[in-house]
C-alpha cells in the first residue's frame, strides 16, 4: 500500500496488536493488512454482499449491516468493546454521519480510539469544477456518486467534536490537482487563475486521516488548520508553456481555444 495513501496512514495510526472494529470494510484492503501485518484481531462490518463474502475468506469475524440503520450495531451485541474503531472513507456515504460517529465512540473500551479518513471537498480540483460550473459526479474519487455528505477541514473538526471526541493525531494525503480524477477541469482554468489558487494552503489536501479519543481523556485537541502542508509545485504541461509563449502572441482567442481542445484529444494535455 502506497506510503502516502489514506489506507497506509490509517494502518499506521491503528498500530499493532489491537482489537479493531472496521466499519465499511469494503473488499478488505485495510482489513488484510491489519490482520496479516498488524497482528490485529479485526471485526469487520460491511453492507455489500460480494465484499462480505470476500472478507470472510481471510477475516474470521464479518457482519453484514447497513450503517444508515440506527440499530446497525445490534450485530455486535455481546462482543467486548474495541481498542480501535476504523471508518476509512465511510462517513461521507451516510445520511447521518454525526449519529453514526457517536455510535462508534460508544463501542470503544477505556483505552480505545477512533481512526477516520474523510475526503476533503476543499481540494483545488473541486474548486476548479465549481469555477467551470461543472460539478460532475463519478464512480469514484472526491465526487463519488454515493457520497451524501461533504466536509471541509472545519466541518471535519465539528463532526468529531459533536461525537464527544478530540483529535490527538492527524495527517493529510496531498495530491496535486493535475494528478486527480478532475485534472482536465483544472487545466481548463487560465494559468493566471491556477497560479493564484495554487497558493491556497489546504487546496492540495485530498484526504484527511485523524485519530481521536473521547473528550474526557484529552485536555487538548489538534486543530487541522494548524497542521503544516507541503504544497507541491505547480505543473504546467509543455504544450501549455509553448502556447503561452508563442501562440498567445500570434493567434486570436478562438483559434487558441481550438488548439487547446485538439491538444487534449491528442493526449498532449490532461
PDB file of C-alpha atoms in Angstrom, residues 22-152:
ATOM      1  CA  UNK A  22     -13.594  -1.766  10.961  1.00  0.00           C
ATOM      2  CA  UNK A  23     -16.888  -0.436   9.620  1.00  0.00           C
ATOM      3  CA  UNK A  24     -17.445  -0.184   5.889  1.00  0.00           C
ATOM      4  CA  UNK A  25     -14.523  -2.553   5.354  1.00  0.00           C
ATOM      5  CA  UNK A  26     -15.234  -2.957   1.624  1.00  0.00           C
ATOM      6  CA  UNK A  27     -13.148  -5.653  -0.080  1.00  0.00           C
ATOM      7  CA  UNK A  28     -10.729  -5.611   2.851  1.00  0.00           C
ATOM      8  CA  UNK A  29      -7.504  -3.936   1.706  1.00  0.00           C
ATOM      9  CA  UNK A  30      -7.047  -2.327   5.139  1.00  0.00           C
ATOM     10  CA  UNK A  31      -8.508  -5.342   6.946  1.00  0.00           C
ATOM     11  CA  UNK A  32      -5.979  -7.741   5.447  1.00  0.00           C
ATOM     12  CA  UNK A  33      -3.030  -5.507   6.395  1.00  0.00           C
ATOM     13  CA  UNK A  34      -4.265  -5.168   9.970  1.00  0.00           C
ATOM     14  CA  UNK A  35      -4.636  -8.935  10.286  1.00  0.00           C
ATOM     15  CA  UNK A  36      -1.549 -10.127   8.396  1.00  0.00           C
ATOM     16  CA  UNK A  37       0.965  -7.405   9.264  1.00  0.00           C
ATOM     17  CA  UNK A  38      -0.509  -5.723  12.311  1.00  0.00           C
ATOM     18  CA  UNK A  39      -1.431  -8.914  14.184  1.00  0.00           C
ATOM     19  CA  UNK A  40      -4.771  -7.295  14.967  1.00  0.00           C
ATOM     20  CA  UNK A  41      -7.999  -9.060  15.893  1.00  0.00           C
ATOM     21  CA  UNK A  42     -10.422  -7.486  13.427  1.00  0.00           C
ATOM     22  CA  UNK A  43     -14.210  -7.479  13.396  1.00  0.00           C
ATOM     23  CA  UNK A  44     -15.424  -6.211  10.006  1.00  0.00           C
ATOM     24  CA  UNK A  45     -18.810  -4.673   9.191  1.00  0.00           C
ATOM     25  CA  UNK A  46     -19.879  -4.294   5.566  1.00  0.00           C
ATOM     26  CA  UNK A  47     -23.148  -3.998   3.630  1.00  0.00           C
ATOM     27  CA  UNK A  48     -22.139  -5.149   0.131  1.00  0.00           C
ATOM     28  CA  UNK A  49     -22.799  -8.925  -0.200  1.00  0.00           C
ATOM     29  CA  UNK A  50     -19.864  -9.532  -2.561  1.00  0.00           C
ATOM     30  CA  UNK A  51     -17.473  -7.688  -0.273  1.00  0.00           C
ATOM     31  CA  UNK A  52     -18.801  -9.620   2.731  1.00  0.00           C
ATOM     32  CA  UNK A  53     -18.008 -12.922   1.030  1.00  0.00           C
ATOM     33  CA  UNK A  54     -14.534 -11.722   0.109  1.00  0.00           C
ATOM     34  CA  UNK A  55     -13.873 -10.546   3.660  1.00  0.00           C
ATOM     35  CA  UNK A  56     -14.933 -13.907   5.067  1.00  0.00           C
ATOM     36  CA  UNK A  57     -12.090 -15.586   3.175  1.00  0.00           C
ATOM     37  CA  UNK A  58      -9.471 -14.006   5.473  1.00  0.00           C
ATOM     38  CA  UNK A  59     -11.315 -12.208   8.305  1.00  0.00           C
ATOM     39  CA  UNK A  60     -12.758 -14.534  10.983  1.00  0.00           C
ATOM     40  CA  UNK A  61     -15.489 -12.120  12.120  1.00  0.00           C
ATOM     41  CA  UNK A  62     -17.584 -10.399   9.466  1.00  0.00           C
ATOM     42  CA  UNK A  63     -21.038  -8.881   9.964  1.00  0.00           C
ATOM     43  CA  UNK A  64     -23.452  -7.606   7.332  1.00  0.00           C
ATOM     44  CA  UNK A  65     -25.099  -4.355   8.391  1.00  0.00           C
ATOM     45  CA  UNK A  66     -26.288  -1.029   6.982  1.00  0.00           C
ATOM     46  CA  UNK A  67     -24.722   1.867   8.892  1.00  0.00           C
ATOM     47  CA  UNK A  68     -27.667   4.043   7.862  1.00  0.00           C
ATOM     48  CA  UNK A  69     -29.845   1.888  10.113  1.00  0.00           C
ATOM     49  CA  UNK A  70     -29.754   3.430  13.617  1.00  0.00           C
ATOM     50  CA  UNK A  71     -29.780  -0.100  15.048  1.00  0.00           C
ATOM     51  CA  UNK A  72     -26.911  -1.439  12.923  1.00  0.00           C
ATOM     52  CA  UNK A  73     -24.694  -2.068  15.960  1.00  0.00           C
ATOM     53  CA  UNK A  74     -27.055  -4.789  17.220  1.00  0.00           C
ATOM     54  CA  UNK A  75     -24.966  -7.172  15.141  1.00  0.00           C
ATOM     55  CA  UNK A  76     -22.166  -6.616  17.666  1.00  0.00           C
ATOM     56  CA  UNK A  77     -24.274  -7.428  20.724  1.00  0.00           C
ATOM     57  CA  UNK A  78     -22.362  -9.479  23.264  1.00  0.00           C
ATOM     58  CA  UNK A  79     -18.938  -8.626  21.848  1.00  0.00           C
ATOM     59  CA  UNK A  80     -16.358  -6.885  24.050  1.00  0.00           C
ATOM     60  CA  UNK A  81     -15.588  -3.256  23.228  1.00  0.00           C
ATOM     61  CA  UNK A  82     -12.695  -2.287  20.971  1.00  0.00           C
ATOM     62  CA  UNK A  83      -9.218  -0.803  21.231  1.00  0.00           C
ATOM     63  CA  UNK A  84      -9.734   0.894  17.875  1.00  0.00           C
ATOM     64  CA  UNK A  85     -12.671   1.696  15.635  1.00  0.00           C
ATOM     65  CA  UNK A  86     -11.836   2.401  11.984  1.00  0.00           C
ATOM     66  CA  UNK A  87     -14.070   4.153   9.456  1.00  0.00           C
ATOM     67  CA  UNK A  88     -11.973   4.740   6.349  1.00  0.00           C
ATOM     68  CA  UNK A  89     -13.805   6.813   3.716  1.00  0.00           C
ATOM     69  CA  UNK A  90     -17.154   5.715   5.126  1.00  0.00           C
ATOM     70  CA  UNK A  91     -18.960   8.578   6.885  1.00  0.00           C
ATOM     71  CA  UNK A  92     -19.398  10.613   3.703  1.00  0.00           C
ATOM     72  CA  UNK A  93     -21.640   7.820   2.364  1.00  0.00           C
ATOM     73  CA  UNK A  94     -24.094   8.013   5.277  1.00  0.00           C
ATOM     74  CA  UNK A  95     -27.280  10.028   5.671  1.00  0.00           C
ATOM     75  CA  UNK A  96     -26.395  10.837   9.289  1.00  0.00           C
ATOM     76  CA  UNK A  97     -22.628  10.589   9.850  1.00  0.00           C
ATOM     77  CA  UNK A  98     -22.983  12.589  13.083  1.00  0.00           C
ATOM     78  CA  UNK A  99     -25.167   9.917  14.674  1.00  0.00           C
ATOM     79  CA  UNK A 100     -23.005   7.129  13.266  1.00  0.00           C
ATOM     80  CA  UNK A 101     -19.807   8.572  14.739  1.00  0.00           C
ATOM     81  CA  UNK A 102     -21.445   8.844  18.147  1.00  0.00           C
ATOM     82  CA  UNK A 103     -22.356   5.152  17.854  1.00  0.00           C
ATOM     83  CA  UNK A 104     -18.747   4.314  17.022  1.00  0.00           C
ATOM     84  CA  UNK A 105     -17.463   6.273  20.014  1.00  0.00           C
ATOM     85  CA  UNK A 106     -19.700   4.187  22.302  1.00  0.00           C
ATOM     86  CA  UNK A 107     -18.030   0.996  21.063  1.00  0.00           C
ATOM     87  CA  UNK A 108     -14.595   1.971  22.428  1.00  0.00           C
ATOM     88  CA  UNK A 109     -13.102   0.409  25.522  1.00  0.00           C
ATOM     89  CA  UNK A 110     -11.456   2.523  28.221  1.00  0.00           C
ATOM     90  CA  UNK A 111      -8.251   2.948  26.205  1.00  0.00           C
ATOM     91  CA  UNK A 112      -9.851   2.981  22.768  1.00  0.00           C
ATOM     92  CA  UNK A 113      -9.616   5.492  19.922  1.00  0.00           C
ATOM     93  CA  UNK A 114     -11.284   6.178  16.566  1.00  0.00           C
ATOM     94  CA  UNK A 115      -9.403   6.411  13.263  1.00  0.00           C
ATOM     95  CA  UNK A 116     -11.191   8.169  10.410  1.00  0.00           C
ATOM     96  CA  UNK A 117     -10.349   9.096   6.865  1.00  0.00           C
ATOM     97  CA  UNK A 118     -12.501  11.628   5.049  1.00  0.00           C
ATOM     98  CA  UNK A 119     -12.283  13.177   1.560  1.00  0.00           C
ATOM     99  CA  UNK A 120     -11.672  16.932   1.517  1.00  0.00           C
ATOM    100  CA  UNK A 121     -14.212  18.890  -0.509  1.00  0.00           C
ATOM    101  CA  UNK A 122     -11.940  21.955  -0.441  1.00  0.00           C
ATOM    102  CA  UNK A 123      -9.433  20.342  -2.815  1.00  0.00           C
ATOM    103  CA  UNK A 124      -8.467  22.521  -5.783  1.00  0.00           C
ATOM    104  CA  UNK A 125      -9.866  20.023  -8.281  1.00  0.00           C
ATOM    105  CA  UNK A 126     -13.324  20.577  -6.757  1.00  0.00           C
ATOM    106  CA  UNK A 127     -12.781  24.342  -6.773  1.00  0.00           C
ATOM    107  CA  UNK A 128     -11.988  24.052 -10.493  1.00  0.00           C
ATOM    108  CA  UNK A 129     -15.205  22.097 -11.081  1.00  0.00           C
ATOM    109  CA  UNK A 130     -17.213  24.809  -9.357  1.00  0.00           C
ATOM    110  CA  UNK A 131     -15.497  27.573 -11.310  1.00  0.00           C
ATOM    111  CA  UNK A 132     -16.239  25.720 -14.542  1.00  0.00           C
ATOM    112  CA  UNK A 133     -19.895  25.270 -13.459  1.00  0.00           C
ATOM    113  CA  UNK A 134     -19.464  21.518 -13.832  1.00  0.00           C
ATOM    114  CA  UNK A 135     -19.966  19.657 -10.535  1.00  0.00           C
ATOM    115  CA  UNK A 136     -19.758  16.217 -12.138  1.00  0.00           C
ATOM    116  CA  UNK A 137     -20.314  13.052 -10.099  1.00  0.00           C
ATOM    117  CA  UNK A 138     -18.344   9.920 -10.960  1.00  0.00           C
ATOM    118  CA  UNK A 139     -17.981   6.305  -9.861  1.00  0.00           C
ATOM    119  CA  UNK A 140     -15.038   7.062  -7.563  1.00  0.00           C
ATOM    120  CA  UNK A 141     -12.975   9.877  -6.105  1.00  0.00           C
ATOM    121  CA  UNK A 142     -13.948  13.082  -4.325  1.00  0.00           C
ATOM    122  CA  UNK A 143     -17.298  13.272  -6.118  1.00  0.00           C
ATOM    123  CA  UNK A 144     -18.210   9.596  -5.887  1.00  0.00           C
ATOM    124  CA  UNK A 145     -21.880   9.197  -6.856  1.00  0.00           C
ATOM    125  CA  UNK A 146     -22.591   7.580  -3.481  1.00  0.00           C
ATOM    126  CA  UNK A 147     -21.218  10.495  -1.421  1.00  0.00           C
ATOM    127  CA  UNK A 148     -24.067  12.103   0.504  1.00  0.00           C
ATOM    128  CA  UNK A 149     -22.043  14.413   2.762  1.00  0.00           C
ATOM    129  CA  UNK A 150     -19.134  16.746   2.076  1.00  0.00           C
ATOM    130  CA  UNK A 151     -16.629  18.128   4.572  1.00  0.00           C
ATOM    131  CA  UNK A 152     -14.130  20.949   4.718  1.00  0.00           C
TER     132      UNK A 152
END
